[in-house]
Amino acid sequence: MLKLSFLLTLLSSASFGPWHDEAKRSGVAIYPPACTSIECPVFDVLQLGNGYEIRRYNSSVWMSTSSIQDISLVDATRTGFLRLFDYIQGKNSYEEKIEMTAPVITEVSPSDGPFCESSFTVSFYVPKENQANPPPAKGLHVQRWQPTYVAVRQFNGFVTDSNVGEEAAALQASLADTIWAAAIEKSRPDSTTVYTVAQYNSPFEFDNRVNEIWMQFYVEDELLVM
């Protein structure tokens, strides 16, 4: 867990939003264009590193699938997204349509080998106006996140089964020997590497595509009230 005094120092010098000069130069923090037109979860940038960014997300609500077993992240994400798309189109207990948001995220628990099934959970960010009482739906469950800390790496183009592994490995390498790597390691329930793929664009968008690898970690409870 990170110490209070260190994180307070970071917060005091944090850049609250990704549109500052250092972000542009680094190529790490590009504000996803999709978030200028649809709702996205709010975050603060705590640090820009060499090939990574540290963010603090505010409390948020997500609607998630049950675990999907597949050898392909792309196929699992498609399966999960279709369930969530039906949900926002009114296939829920309230028969209520919900506005599209971004990103759609896929949590990845990798398998032990290249031909073994991995576990994937696909989630949709619930708009603020629906967060108090998200419509329930069969096969989906609500996740309520407390303020969450995430190490992030961005990449462009389309997500593929090969490039997500490469990008996750690159994020992990860029965090090596930092306090963030230690925090991530301590936050994992076991030795399995778990990361999340965040996708912001429709599959019909070809320009300005922004994808992200997330690695979450936790801090001491008293930091969550800041």
mmCIF file of N, CA and C in Angstrom, residues 79-92 95-98 137 140:
data_model
loop_
_atom_site.group_PDB
_atom_site.id
_atom_site.type_symbol
_atom_site.label_atom_id
_atom_site.label_comp_id
_atom_site.label_asym_id
_atom_site.label_seq_id
_atom_site.Cartn_x
_atom_site.Cartn_y
_atom_site.Cartn_z
ATOM 1 N N THR A 79 -18.770 -10.866 -27.543
ATOM 2 C CA THR A 79 -19.869 -11.568 -26.872
ATOM 3 C C THR A 79 -20.424 -10.722 -25.726
ATOM 4 N N GLY A 80 -19.523 -10.205 -24.893
ATOM 5 C CA GLY A 80 -19.956 -9.399 -23.759
ATOM 6 C C GLY A 80 -20.601 -8.098 -24.181
ATOM 7 N N PHE A 81 -20.032 -7.447 -25.199
ATOM 8 C CA PHE A 81 -20.591 -6.174 -25.639
ATOM 9 C C PHE A 81 -22.003 -6.345 -26.188
ATOM 10 N N LEU A 82 -22.255 -7.427 -26.909
ATOM 11 C CA LEU A 82 -23.600 -7.647 -27.439
ATOM 12 C C LEU A 82 -24.617 -7.794 -26.312
ATOM 13 N N ARG A 83 -24.225 -8.461 -25.230
ATOM 14 C CA ARG A 83 -25.120 -8.563 -24.074
ATOM 15 C C ARG A 83 -25.380 -7.189 -23.474
ATOM 16 N N LEU A 84 -24.327 -6.387 -23.367
ATOM 17 C CA LEU A 84 -24.470 -5.057 -22.789
ATOM 18 C C LEU A 84 -25.214 -4.113 -23.723
ATOM 19 N N PHE A 85 -25.039 -4.280 -25.026
ATOM 20 C CA PHE A 85 -25.769 -3.454 -25.980
ATOM 21 C C PHE A 85 -27.265 -3.729 -25.884
ATOM 22 N N ASP A 86 -27.628 -5.006 -25.783
ATOM 23 C CA ASP A 86 -29.047 -5.341 -25.580
ATOM 24 C C ASP A 86 -29.566 -4.685 -24.304
ATOM 25 N N TYR A 87 -28.729 -4.671 -23.277
ATOM 26 C CA TYR A 87 -29.121 -4.085 -21.990
ATOM 27 C C TYR A 87 -29.450 -2.603 -22.151
ATOM 28 N N ILE A 88 -28.572 -1.831 -22.828
ATOM 29 C CA ILE A 88 -28.834 -0.404 -22.941
ATOM 30 C C ILE A 88 -29.945 -0.101 -23.947
ATOM 31 N N GLN A 89 -30.269 -1.079 -24.795
ATOM 32 C CA GLN A 89 -31.382 -0.897 -25.725
ATOM 33 C C GLN A 89 -32.730 -1.226 -25.094
ATOM 34 N N GLY A 90 -32.741 -1.585 -23.816
ATOM 35 C CA GLY A 90 -34.007 -1.794 -23.112
ATOM 36 C C GLY A 90 -34.292 -3.214 -22.682
ATOM 37 N N LYS A 91 -33.348 -4.138 -22.971
ATOM 38 C CA LYS A 91 -33.552 -5.513 -22.517
ATOM 39 C C LYS A 91 -33.065 -5.646 -21.076
ATOM 40 N N ASN A 92 -33.810 -4.989 -20.184
ATOM 41 C CA ASN A 92 -33.539 -5.037 -18.749
ATOM 42 C C ASN A 92 -34.862 -5.043 -18.008
ATOM 43 N N GLU A 95 -37.151 -2.190 -18.714
ATOM 44 C CA GLU A 95 -37.359 -1.905 -20.136
ATOM 45 C C GLU A 95 -36.970 -0.456 -20.453
ATOM 46 N N GLU A 96 -35.862 -0.046 -19.885
ATOM 47 C CA GLU A 96 -35.389 1.331 -19.983
ATOM 48 C C GLU A 96 -34.177 1.410 -20.906
ATOM 49 N N LYS A 97 -34.217 2.350 -21.847
ATOM 50 C CA LYS A 97 -33.060 2.582 -22.699
ATOM 51 C C LYS A 97 -32.067 3.480 -21.966
ATOM 52 N N ILE A 98 -30.784 3.207 -22.158
ATOM 53 C CA ILE A 98 -29.714 3.902 -21.444
ATOM 54 C C ILE A 98 -28.733 4.445 -22.471
ATOM 55 N N ALA A 137 -30.658 -6.828 -14.845
ATOM 56 C CA ALA A 137 -30.878 -7.657 -16.029
ATOM 57 C C ALA A 137 -30.282 -9.030 -15.781
ATOM 58 N N LEU A 140 -26.322 -10.197 -15.857
ATOM 59 C CA LEU A 140 -25.455 -9.054 -15.624
ATOM 60 C C LEU A 140 -25.483 -8.690 -14.145
#
